[in-house]
Structure formats: structure tokens, C-alpha cells
Amino acid sequence: MAGSETKERKILVAVDESEESSYALSWCLKNIVAENSKDTLILLYSKQPATLYPAMDGRGYLFSTEIIASMEKYGNEMAESVMEKAKRLCKDDHDVKVETRVECGDPRDVICQMAEKLGVDMVVMGSHGYGMIKRAFLGSVSNYCAHSLKCPVLIVKRPKSAASASAPAPNK
Amino acid sequence: MAGSETKERKILVAVDESEESSYALSWCLKNIVAENSKDTLILLYSKQPATLYPAMDGRGYLFSTEIIASMEKYGNEMAESVMEKAKRLCKDDHDVKVETRVECGDPRDVICQMAEKLGVDMVVMGSHGYGMIKRAFLGSVSNYCAHSLKCPVLIVKRPKSAASASAPAPNK
């Protein structure tokens, strides 16, 4: 790409536990990130907050503090596991500069807010970060972001034939 | 990008008469197309068909053949003008291999069908190919394509501050 050797780009990649997300990151590494560039990949994971349900009598919470602590622990472990996998993909491909961020909240809001806050040049995401049922209720993350983000958005779909998330078909 | 010197990628760029489209093409040239790559940019323009309205009595058409011929002439001239501008942008930036295609039909269908038919690696488009009123009736082209296309889709938004379509802000 023109001027890739001198330009420092910030590319935000939304990562989660899905195979679509891993595929999008791999595709980005193979097709967008220049080998000797000064690109920085910012891997962003949106952690779901431990939801609090007010009890029916309004005096307390349905979840005990132990359960909430356990949910938070699970969320932190999941974030760590996703980030480790994502960093390994970056390392395996070529040694691109990587930053990681874990934020708490709805992925749609987190991605848009962080893209704005960090002033990134581009956002990369898989097309199906949610499962089918959750997506039906919450709507598509990529649709929302494509509409709301002010910077360019790359939506990468994982072909059904893709055997491995780390081996994007277009580069074979 | 990894392997950009050996890989031949086909990148479909949807072009139209809008400044958003020119901006998307320029952004793509500066951020996606490698300088010494074998990338081919396929510039695709969707020409609106001269619409035929059946007359109220069902015996003929509301538009005479002269008017239809005139509309077709206008459509062809518009396609030519858009393509000339797009090719100039490609030439100005760096001498990337360019193919042009003019197809007749709704841009949403044309883009999805051609991407599939040509087996492209990626589709690039501006976010607002339609005017505000037309968009309200027809829906967003980019939304439709992001949902329907099987390959990665890059949606490039033109910042409101962009003074010139040929000078994308992220590269300044």
C-alpha cells in the first residue's frame, strides 16, 4: 500500500471467543497489515458485565456476591484466553505490534466508543460475534458498528468451508 | 501485508457519482492496495435501467422510445464519466492494474452478483451511495451488501471534514 512504510496506522480488531473473530484477525494479518509497516493492532475484547437482577421485593439482588464474583472470574479468564489466542495468531503470522484492551459492556458500544477514543484508522471485525439466538435479540454487532462508526469498517465473513480459523481461505 | 508480492488479489470497488465513492476508492488505494502487488482493482458501476412504467390501460408504456433512448444515453454518459474519474484516481495514486465493469440493475444486486461471479477477495464501497431520500426508501446499499456478500466487505465513510474526495483524511 502507498506510504505503508512511513505511516503509523492504528487498526482496531474486535476479538471474542468465536471462530469468526479468529478468522477475521487472521484475514486482517494476511491482507491488511503490511509486513514492514508501523501498524499497530489493537485487540479489543468486550467483557459482559455481571448482570444484577433486583429481587422482586426490591430489597436485594437475585445473585449472591459469591455468584457475581464467580461470574467475574469466569469473564476474566475468558478475556485472558481470547487475548492469548489472538496474540498467538499475531505472533505466528508476522511480528506486528500489538496492544490489548479489555473493556466491560455491550460489544457494540465498546467497539464504537473505543474506536472514537483511540482515534483508530480502521476497525476490523468478524460478522458473527454472537450466537444465532442472541443475535436475533440483540441485533448484529457488525451491522450496528458499520452504521455507527465514523472510520472505515472491514467486516470479514468466515466461509463455511473454512476448516481452520487461522487459515483464511482467500490466501490459499 | 503478508505474501502480497506473490498473491494476486481481486478487489471489487463499487463506484458511483458520489463523493463517498471517490473517497472510498482513494482510501482503498492508500490503505489496501500494495504498491508492488499483483492486485487487480475491478471498478464496478451499476447503471440504473431506464424504467418502464406500463400505462394505465395496459396497452403500452408511459415513456416514448425517444425518452427511453435519451435516458439510456444519459446513463451511459454518466457511467463513462464516473469510470474516467475513478481510473484517474487509480493512475494518480500508483499504477495499479484496473478493470472496469458497467452493469445494469439495482446496485445492491449488481455488487453481490458480480462479487460472487468474479470470485473477488474483497469488496470496497462508500457508505452512502444513495441520496438521503432515496436511501430511506431503498435502504442502505452498504448494509445490504455487508449482510449478503460472502467475502470480506470494507465500508469506508467519508469524514465530514474531508475537503477533497481524493485526499482521505486517515492518510494525512
mmCIF file of C-alpha atoms in Angstrom:
data_model
loop_
_atom_site.group_PDB
_atom_site.id
_atom_site.type_symbol
_atom_site.label_atom_id
_atom_site.label_comp_id
_atom_site.label_asym_id
_atom_site.label_seq_id
_atom_site.Cartn_x
_atom_site.Cartn_y
_atom_site.Cartn_z
ATOM 1 C CA MET A 1 0.000 0.000 0.000
ATOM 2 C CA ALA A 2 1.126 3.508 -0.684
ATOM 3 C CA GLY A 3 3.181 5.054 2.078
ATOM 4 C CA SER A 4 2.873 2.000 4.310
ATOM 5 C CA GLU A 5 6.493 2.279 5.342
ATOM 6 C CA THR A 6 6.166 5.700 6.869
ATOM 7 C CA LYS A 7 2.604 5.731 8.107
ATOM 8 C CA GLU A 8 1.664 4.629 11.577
ATOM 9 C CA ARG A 9 -1.818 3.177 11.431
ATOM 10 C CA LYS A 10 -3.905 2.055 14.339
ATOM 11 C CA ILE A 11 -6.136 -0.869 13.436
ATOM 12 C CA LEU A 12 -8.711 -1.923 15.999
ATOM 13 C CA VAL A 13 -9.639 -5.605 15.796
ATOM 14 C CA ALA A 14 -12.662 -6.724 17.791
ATOM 15 C CA VAL A 15 -11.917 -10.149 19.233
ATOM 16 C CA ASP A 16 -14.133 -12.613 21.039
ATOM 17 C CA GLU A 17 -14.358 -16.352 21.620
ATOM 18 C CA SER A 18 -15.911 -17.113 18.215
ATOM 19 C CA GLU A 19 -14.174 -18.708 15.247
ATOM 20 C CA GLU A 20 -15.451 -15.836 13.094
ATOM 21 C CA SER A 21 -13.390 -13.461 15.184
ATOM 22 C CA SER A 22 -10.202 -15.530 14.837
ATOM 23 C CA TYR A 23 -10.761 -15.786 11.106
ATOM 24 C CA ALA A 24 -11.239 -12.005 10.817
ATOM 25 C CA LEU A 25 -7.976 -11.390 12.695
ATOM 26 C CA SER A 26 -6.075 -13.858 10.503
ATOM 27 C CA TRP A 27 -7.531 -12.349 7.343
ATOM 28 C CA CYS A 28 -6.564 -8.896 8.521
ATOM 29 C CA LEU A 29 -2.995 -10.016 9.256
ATOM 30 C CA LYS A 30 -2.657 -11.571 5.814
ATOM 31 C CA ASN A 31 -4.411 -8.880 3.780
ATOM 32 C CA ILE A 32 -4.253 -5.549 5.577
ATOM 33 C CA VAL A 33 -1.182 -5.383 7.785
ATOM 34 C CA ALA A 34 1.975 -4.583 5.865
ATOM 35 C CA GLU A 35 4.967 -6.714 6.830
ATOM 36 C CA ASN A 36 7.406 -3.901 7.498
ATOM 37 C CA SER A 37 4.860 -1.305 8.450
ATOM 38 C CA LYS A 38 4.475 0.605 11.654
ATOM 39 C CA ASP A 39 0.908 -0.633 12.001
ATOM 40 C CA THR A 40 -0.350 -1.262 15.496
ATOM 41 C CA LEU A 41 -3.090 -3.811 16.024
ATOM 42 C CA ILE A 42 -5.291 -3.009 18.984
ATOM 43 C CA LEU A 43 -7.051 -6.188 20.056
ATOM 44 C CA LEU A 44 -10.266 -5.266 21.839
ATOM 45 C CA TYR A 45 -12.319 -7.697 23.907
ATOM 46 C CA SER A 46 -15.702 -6.667 25.313
ATOM 47 C CA LYS A 47 -16.419 -8.368 28.593
ATOM 48 C CA GLN A 48 -20.053 -8.781 29.524
ATOM 49 C CA PRO A 49 -20.733 -7.137 32.890
ATOM 50 C CA ALA A 50 -22.015 -9.479 35.650
ATOM 51 C CA THR A 51 -25.690 -8.669 35.344
ATOM 52 C CA LEU A 52 -27.531 -7.694 38.512
ATOM 53 C CA TYR A 53 -31.187 -8.549 38.767
ATOM 54 C CA PRO A 54 -33.104 -6.685 41.501
ATOM 55 C CA ALA A 55 -35.109 -9.146 43.581
ATOM 56 C CA MET A 56 -38.888 -8.988 43.404
ATOM 57 C CA ASP A 57 -39.218 -7.235 46.771
ATOM 58 C CA GLY A 58 -36.657 -4.595 45.787
ATOM 59 C CA ARG A 59 -34.562 -5.183 48.884
ATOM 60 C CA GLY A 60 -31.639 -7.033 47.448
ATOM 61 C CA TYR A 61 -30.230 -8.941 44.482
ATOM 62 C CA LEU A 62 -31.050 -12.298 42.995
ATOM 63 C CA PHE A 63 -27.337 -13.179 42.713
ATOM 64 C CA SER A 64 -25.219 -13.509 45.814
ATOM 65 C CA THR A 65 -21.842 -11.800 45.914
ATOM 66 C CA GLU A 66 -20.238 -15.245 45.575
ATOM 67 C CA ILE A 67 -22.051 -15.902 42.321
ATOM 68 C CA ILE A 68 -21.181 -12.460 40.980
ATOM 69 C CA ALA A 69 -17.532 -12.966 41.946
ATOM 70 C CA SER A 70 -17.590 -16.322 40.225
ATOM 71 C CA MET A 71 -19.131 -14.802 37.063
ATOM 72 C CA GLU A 72 -16.497 -12.075 37.058
ATOM 73 C CA LYS A 73 -13.746 -14.640 37.470
ATOM 74 C CA TYR A 74 -15.139 -16.589 34.514
ATOM 75 C CA GLY A 75 -15.322 -13.377 32.455
ATOM 76 C CA ASN A 76 -11.717 -12.502 33.261
ATOM 77 C CA GLU A 77 -10.496 -15.980 32.394
ATOM 78 C CA MET A 78 -12.394 -15.908 29.120
ATOM 79 C CA ALA A 79 -10.900 -12.492 28.250
ATOM 80 C CA GLU A 80 -7.421 -13.790 29.039
ATOM 81 C CA SER A 81 -7.901 -16.921 26.970
ATOM 82 C CA VAL A 82 -9.251 -14.959 23.958
ATOM 83 C CA MET A 83 -6.379 -12.474 24.157
ATOM 84 C CA GLU A 84 -3.744 -15.205 24.400
ATOM 85 C CA LYS A 85 -5.132 -16.914 21.303
ATOM 86 C CA ALA A 86 -5.315 -13.612 19.409
ATOM 87 C CA LYS A 87 -1.761 -12.628 20.354
ATOM 88 C CA ARG A 88 -0.523 -16.046 19.269
ATOM 89 C CA LEU A 89 -2.158 -15.565 15.856
ATOM 90 C CA CYS A 90 -0.400 -12.198 15.504
ATOM 91 C CA LYS A 91 2.933 -13.688 16.520
ATOM 92 C CA ASP A 92 2.559 -16.695 14.205
ATOM 93 C CA ASP A 93 1.812 -14.575 11.163
ATOM 94 C CA HIS A 94 4.381 -11.832 11.409
ATOM 95 C CA ASP A 95 5.615 -9.926 14.365
ATOM 96 C CA VAL A 96 3.215 -6.998 14.232
ATOM 97 C CA LYS A 97 2.991 -4.523 17.108
ATOM 98 C CA VAL A 98 0.059 -5.482 19.282
ATOM 99 C CA GLU A 99 -1.812 -3.783 22.100
ATOM 100 C CA THR A 100 -4.628 -5.396 24.038
ATOM 101 C CA ARG A 101 -7.653 -3.852 25.697
ATOM 102 C CA VAL A 102 -10.389 -5.479 27.718
ATOM 103 C CA GLU A 103 -13.434 -3.301 28.314
ATOM 104 C CA CYS A 104 -16.674 -4.008 30.087
ATOM 105 C CA GLY A 105 -20.003 -3.540 28.299
ATOM 106 C CA ASP A 106 -22.091 -4.288 25.233
ATOM 107 C CA PRO A 107 -19.662 -5.055 22.374
ATOM 108 C CA ARG A 108 -21.485 -2.632 20.079
ATOM 109 C CA ASP A 109 -20.987 0.319 22.407
ATOM 110 C CA VAL A 110 -17.495 -0.728 23.460
ATOM 111 C CA ILE A 111 -16.221 -1.028 19.879
ATOM 112 C CA CYS A 112 -17.680 2.306 18.775
ATOM 113 C CA GLN A 113 -16.543 4.176 21.893
ATOM 114 C CA MET A 114 -13.007 2.779 21.823
ATOM 115 C CA ALA A 115 -12.593 3.409 18.088
ATOM 116 C CA GLU A 116 -13.526 7.032 18.675
ATOM 117 C CA LYS A 117 -11.459 7.407 21.849
ATOM 118 C CA LEU A 118 -8.301 5.859 20.390
ATOM 119 C CA GLY A 119 -8.699 7.592 17.025
ATOM 120 C CA VAL A 120 -8.133 4.399 15.051
ATOM 121 C CA ASP A 121 -7.766 4.370 11.268
ATOM 122 C CA MET A 122 -9.864 1.276 10.758
ATOM 123 C CA VAL A 123 -11.956 -1.305 12.601
ATOM 124 C CA VAL A 124 -11.859 -4.986 11.669
ATOM 125 C CA MET A 125 -14.448 -7.463 12.896
ATOM 126 C CA GLY A 126 -15.978 -10.815 12.140
ATOM 127 C CA SER A 127 -19.550 -10.821 11.030
ATOM 128 C CA HIS A 128 -20.995 -13.164 13.648
ATOM 129 C CA GLY A 129 -19.708 -12.418 17.106
ATOM 130 C CA TYR A 130 -22.963 -13.568 18.644
ATOM 131 C CA GLY A 131 -24.682 -16.907 18.519
ATOM 132 C CA MET A 132 -27.820 -17.187 16.442
ATOM 133 C CA ILE A 133 -30.361 -16.753 19.241
ATOM 134 C CA LYS A 134 -28.527 -13.945 20.996
ATOM 135 C CA ARG A 135 -28.098 -12.185 17.647
ATOM 136 C CA ALA A 136 -31.818 -12.350 16.995
ATOM 137 C CA PHE A 137 -32.442 -10.454 20.233
ATOM 138 C CA LEU A 138 -29.529 -8.064 20.234
ATOM 139 C CA GLY A 139 -29.118 -7.453 16.517
ATOM 140 C CA SER A 140 -25.881 -7.802 14.593
ATOM 141 C CA VAL A 141 -22.790 -6.212 16.157
ATOM 142 C CA SER A 142 -21.238 -5.654 12.737
ATOM 143 C CA ASN A 143 -24.387 -4.020 11.335
ATOM 144 C CA TYR A 144 -24.541 -1.663 14.277
ATOM 145 C CA CYS A 145 -20.859 -0.776 14.064
ATOM 146 C CA ALA A 146 -20.910 -0.353 10.276
ATOM 147 C CA HIS A 147 -23.675 2.179 10.780
ATOM 148 C CA SER A 148 -22.303 3.983 13.831
ATOM 149 C CA LEU A 149 -18.541 4.092 13.353
ATOM 150 C CA LYS A 150 -17.039 7.100 11.648
ATOM 151 C CA CYS A 151 -13.911 5.315 10.439
ATOM 152 C CA PRO A 152 -13.677 2.584 7.768
ATOM 153 C CA VAL A 153 -15.008 -0.805 8.867
ATOM 154 C CA LEU A 154 -13.889 -4.129 7.483
ATOM 155 C CA ILE A 155 -16.357 -6.957 8.055
ATOM 156 C CA VAL A 156 -14.823 -10.362 7.449
ATOM 157 C CA LYS A 157 -17.028 -13.374 6.996
ATOM 158 C CA ARG A 158 -15.736 -16.833 7.651
ATOM 159 C CA PRO A 159 -16.522 -19.060 4.687
ATOM 160 C CA LYS A 160 -18.469 -22.165 5.607
ATOM 161 C CA SER A 161 -15.738 -24.231 4.002
ATOM 162 C CA ALA A 162 -13.036 -22.793 6.289
ATOM 163 C CA ALA A 163 -11.527 -25.760 8.057
ATOM 164 C CA SER A 164 -9.405 -23.713 10.424
ATOM 165 C CA ALA A 165 -9.924 -20.234 11.819
ATOM 166 C CA SER A 166 -6.268 -19.464 11.452
ATOM 167 C CA ALA A 167 -6.131 -20.256 7.773
ATOM 168 C CA PRO A 168 -8.275 -17.795 5.803
ATOM 169 C CA ALA A 169 -9.372 -19.259 2.502
ATOM 170 C CA PRO A 170 -8.566 -16.173 0.345
ATOM 171 C CA ASN A 171 -4.869 -16.675 0.959
ATOM 172 C CA LYS A 172 -4.682 -20.270 -0.020
ATOM 173 C CA MET B 1 0.804 -7.420 4.091
ATOM 174 C CA ALA B 2 1.992 -10.972 4.248
ATOM 175 C CA GLY B 3 2.559 -12.562 0.878
ATOM 176 C CA SER B 4 1.388 -9.508 -1.031
ATOM 177 C CA GLU B 5 4.179 -9.877 -3.570
ATOM 178 C CA THR B 6 3.096 -13.294 -4.739
ATOM 179 C CA LYS B 7 -0.660 -13.221 -4.270
ATOM 180 C CA GLU B 8 -2.998 -11.996 -6.968
ATOM 181 C CA ARG B 9 -5.980 -10.457 -5.271
ATOM 182 C CA LYS B 10 -9.105 -9.232 -6.963
ATOM 183 C CA ILE B 11 -10.610 -6.254 -5.161
ATOM 184 C CA LEU B 12 -14.023 -5.095 -6.313
ATOM 185 C CA VAL B 13 -14.647 -1.387 -5.744
ATOM 186 C CA ALA B 14 -18.206 -0.160 -6.186
ATOM 187 C CA VAL B 15 -18.077 3.259 -7.838
ATOM 188 C CA ASP B 16 -20.799 5.794 -8.472
ATOM 189 C CA GLU B 17 -21.138 9.547 -8.919
ATOM 190 C CA SER B 18 -20.983 10.308 -5.180
ATOM 191 C CA GLU B 19 -18.047 11.827 -3.324
ATOM 192 C CA GLU B 20 -18.327 8.980 -0.816
ATOM 193 C CA SER B 21 -17.487 6.566 -3.593
ATOM 194 C CA SER B 22 -14.419 8.535 -4.709
ATOM 195 C CA TYR B 23 -13.254 8.784 -1.133
ATOM 196 C CA ALA B 24 -13.659 5.023 -0.630
ATOM 197 C CA LEU B 25 -11.603 4.316 -3.764
ATOM 198 C CA SER B 26 -8.844 6.701 -2.671
ATOM 199 C CA TRP B 27 -8.777 5.218 0.825
ATOM 200 C CA CYS B 28 -8.542 1.736 -0.644
ATOM 201 C CA LEU B 29 -5.651 2.747 -2.889
ATOM 202 C CA LYS B 30 -3.748 4.255 0.019
ATOM 203 C CA ASN B 31 -4.522 1.601 2.652
ATOM 204 C CA ILE B 32 -5.278 -1.700 0.987
ATOM 205 C CA VAL B 33 -3.518 -1.934 -2.356
ATOM 206 C CA ALA B 34 0.157 -2.833 -2.068
ATOM 207 C CA GLU B 35 2.453 -0.796 -4.270
ATOM 208 C CA ASN B 36 4.245 -3.685 -5.963
ATOM 209 C CA SER B 37 1.480 -6.190 -5.654
ATOM 210 C CA LYS B 38 -0.370 -8.069 -8.318
ATOM 211 C CA ASP B 39 -3.677 -6.734 -7.036
ATOM 212 C CA THR B 40 -6.355 -6.021 -9.610
ATOM 213 C CA LEU B 41 -8.951 -3.394 -8.856
ATOM 214 C CA ILE B 42 -12.268 -4.109 -10.520
ATOM 215 C CA LEU B 43 -14.212 -0.863 -10.710
ATOM 216 C CA LEU B 44 -17.924 -1.668 -10.854
ATOM 217 C CA TYR B 45 -20.591 0.840 -11.803
ATOM 218 C CA SER B 46 -24.273 -0.069 -11.548
ATOM 219 C CA LYS B 47 -26.326 1.675 -14.185
ATOM 220 C CA GLN B 48 -29.975 2.188 -13.379
ATOM 221 C CA PRO B 49 -32.130 0.600 -16.077
ATOM 222 C CA ALA B 50 -34.420 3.003 -17.995
ATOM 223 C CA THR B 51 -37.558 2.272 -16.018
ATOM 224 C CA LEU B 52 -40.629 1.248 -17.955
ATOM 225 C CA TYR B 53 -43.984 2.160 -16.494
ATOM 226 C CA PRO B 54 -46.949 0.292 -18.003
ATOM 227 C CA ALA B 55 -49.644 2.792 -18.999
ATOM 228 C CA MET B 56 -52.927 2.719 -17.119
ATOM 229 C CA ASP B 57 -54.759 0.853 -19.885
ATOM 230 C CA GLY B 58 -52.031 -1.799 -20.048
ATOM 231 C CA ARG B 59 -51.547 -1.373 -23.808
ATOM 232 C CA GLY B 60 -48.236 0.442 -23.906
ATOM 233 C CA TYR B 61 -45.651 2.433 -21.993
ATOM 234 C CA LEU B 62 -45.710 5.830 -20.393
ATOM 235 C CA PHE B 63 -42.287 6.709 -21.845
ATOM 236 C CA SER B 64 -41.806 7.020 -25.590
ATOM 237 C CA THR B 65 -38.855 5.254 -27.215
ATOM 238 C CA GLU B 66 -37.210 8.665 -27.672
ATOM 239 C CA ILE B 67 -37.338 9.373 -23.953
ATOM 240 C CA ILE B 68 -36.033 5.910 -23.121
ATOM 241 C CA ALA B 69 -33.207 6.335 -25.646
ATOM 242 C CA SER B 70 -32.394 9.697 -24.107
ATOM 243 C CA MET B 71 -32.366 8.221 -20.583
ATOM 244 C CA GLU B 72 -30.103 5.421 -21.757
ATOM 245 C CA LYS B 73 -27.749 7.906 -23.366
ATOM 246 C CA TYR B 74 -27.613 9.890 -20.126
ATOM 247 C CA GLY B 75 -26.933 6.678 -18.166
ATOM 248 C CA ASN B 76 -24.102 5.698 -20.493
ATOM 249 C CA GLU B 77 -22.527 9.132 -20.305
ATOM 250 C CA MET B 78 -22.760 9.085 -16.510
ATOM 251 C CA ALA B 79 -21.132 5.637 -16.376
ATOM 252 C CA GLU B 80 -18.342 6.827 -18.652
ATOM 253 C CA SER B 81 -17.746 9.950 -16.584
ATOM 254 C CA VAL B 82 -17.667 8.016 -13.286
ATOM 255 C CA MET B 83 -15.265 5.441 -14.725
ATOM 256 C CA GLU B 84 -12.943 8.088 -16.156
ATOM 257 C CA LYS B 85 -12.745 9.817 -12.779
ATOM 258 C CA ALA B 86 -12.152 6.519 -10.967
ATOM 259 C CA LYS B 87 -9.439 5.424 -13.399
ATOM 260 C CA ARG B 88 -7.736 8.804 -12.994
ATOM 261 C CA LEU B 89 -7.674 8.333 -9.210
ATOM 262 C CA CYS B 90 -6.056 4.909 -9.651
ATOM 263 C CA LYS B 91 -3.482 6.299 -12.082
ATOM 264 C CA ASP B 92 -2.679 9.288 -9.843
ATOM 265 C CA ASP B 93 -2.058 7.180 -6.796
ATOM 266 C CA HIS B 94 0.052 4.370 -8.125
ATOM 267 C CA ASP B 95 -0.216 2.429 -11.301
ATOM 268 C CA VAL B 96 -2.406 -0.413 -10.105
ATOM 269 C CA LYS B 97 -3.964 -2.857 -12.573
ATOM 270 C CA VAL B 98 -7.539 -1.784 -13.211
ATOM 271 C CA GLU B 99 -10.521 -3.402 -14.875
ATOM 272 C CA THR B 100 -13.850 -1.676 -15.352
ATOM 273 C CA ARG B 101 -17.346 -3.134 -15.476
ATOM 274 C CA VAL B 102 -20.638 -1.407 -16.085
ATOM 275 C CA GLU B 103 -23.687 -3.479 -15.223
ATOM 276 C CA CYS B 104 -27.363 -2.664 -15.356
ATOM 277 C CA GLY B 105 -29.567 -3.028 -12.278
ATOM 278 C CA ASP B 106 -30.025 -2.225 -8.608
ATOM 279 C CA PRO B 107 -26.554 -1.573 -7.139
ATOM 280 C CA ARG B 108 -27.246 -3.952 -4.251
ATOM 281 C CA ASP B 109 -27.935 -6.897 -6.534
ATOM 282 C CA VAL B 110 -25.251 -5.968 -9.048
ATOM 283 C CA ILE B 111 -22.495 -5.726 -6.416
ATOM 284 C CA CYS B 112 -23.423 -9.024 -4.751
ATOM 285 C CA GLN B 113 -23.857 -10.907 -8.032
ATOM 286 C CA MET B 114 -20.618 -9.617 -9.559
ATOM 287 C CA ALA B 115 -18.593 -10.293 -6.397
ATOM 288 C CA GLU B 116 -19.803 -13.877 -6.499
ATOM 289 C CA LYS B 117 -19.383 -14.293 -10.249
ATOM 290 C CA LEU B 118 -15.859 -12.856 -10.363
ATOM 291 C CA GLY B 119 -14.782 -14.589 -7.154
ATOM 292 C CA VAL B 120 -13.274 -11.447 -5.687
ATOM 293 C CA ASP B 121 -11.254 -11.462 -2.460
ATOM 294 C CA MET B 122 -12.809 -8.296 -1.084
ATOM 295 C CA VAL B 123 -15.423 -5.640 -1.817
ATOM 296 C CA VAL B 124 -14.809 -1.954 -1.063
ATOM 297 C CA MET B 125 -17.594 0.595 -1.006
ATOM 298 C CA GLY B 126 -18.531 4.010 0.306
ATOM 299 C CA SER B 127 -21.226 4.098 2.914
ATOM 300 C CA HIS B 128 -23.644 6.479 1.180
ATOM 301 C CA GLY B 129 -24.081 5.690 -2.470
ATOM 302 C CA TYR B 130 -27.626 6.946 -2.395
ATOM 303 C CA GLY B 131 -29.021 10.346 -1.537
ATOM 304 C CA MET B 132 -30.867 10.707 1.746
ATOM 305 C CA ILE B 133 -34.424 10.376 0.400
ATOM 306 C CA LYS B 134 -33.636 7.511 -1.959
ATOM 307 C CA ARG B 135 -31.803 5.724 0.853
ATOM 308 C CA ALA B 136 -34.813 5.994 3.115
ATOM 309 C CA PHE B 137 -36.894 4.131 0.515
ATOM 310 C CA LEU B 138 -34.355 1.659 -0.774
ATOM 311 C CA GLY B 139 -32.316 1.046 2.354
ATOM 312 C CA SER B 140 -28.552 1.314 2.579
ATOM 313 C CA VAL B 141 -26.555 -0.346 -0.188
ATOM 314 C CA SER B 142 -23.648 -0.992 2.169
ATOM 315 C CA ASN B 143 -25.869 -2.539 4.848
ATOM 316 C CA TYR B 144 -27.423 -4.859 2.297
ATOM 317 C CA CYS B 145 -24.061 -5.877 0.850
ATOM 318 C CA ALA B 146 -22.425 -6.320 4.268
ATOM 319 C CA HIS B 147 -25.207 -8.747 5.075
ATOM 320 C CA SER B 148 -25.401 -10.584 1.753
ATOM 321 C CA LEU B 149 -21.818 -10.814 0.492
ATOM 322 C CA LYS B 150 -19.811 -13.875 1.357
ATOM 323 C CA CYS B 151 -16.419 -12.193 1.042
ATOM 324 C CA PRO B 152 -14.932 -9.500 3.316
ATOM 325 C CA VAL B 153 -16.505 -6.065 2.881
ATOM 326 C CA LEU B 154 -14.777 -2.778 3.605
ATOM 327 C CA ILE B 155 -17.159 0.118 4.178
ATOM 328 C CA VAL B 156 -15.406 3.467 4.005
ATOM 329 C CA LYS B 157 -17.085 6.546 5.388
ATOM 330 C CA ARG B 158 -16.112 9.976 4.172
ATOM 331 C CA PRO B 159 -15.442 12.197 7.164
ATOM 332 C CA LYS B 160 -17.493 15.370 7.178
ATOM 333 C CA SER B 161 -14.275 17.332 7.353
ATOM 334 C CA ALA B 162 -12.908 15.808 4.124
ATOM 335 C CA ALA B 163 -12.258 18.736 1.832
ATOM 336 C CA SER B 164 -11.439 16.634 -1.199
ATOM 337 C CA ALA B 165 -12.585 13.181 -2.214
ATOM 338 C CA SER B 166 -9.133 12.318 -3.465
ATOM 339 C CA ALA B 167 -7.416 13.118 -0.191
ATOM 340 C CA PRO B 168 -8.606 10.702 2.514
ATOM 341 C CA ALA B 169 -8.071 12.168 5.965
ATOM 342 C CA PRO B 170 -6.609 8.983 7.571
ATOM 343 C CA ASN B 171 -3.542 9.296 5.375
ATOM 344 C CA LYS B 172 -2.755 12.896 6.105
#
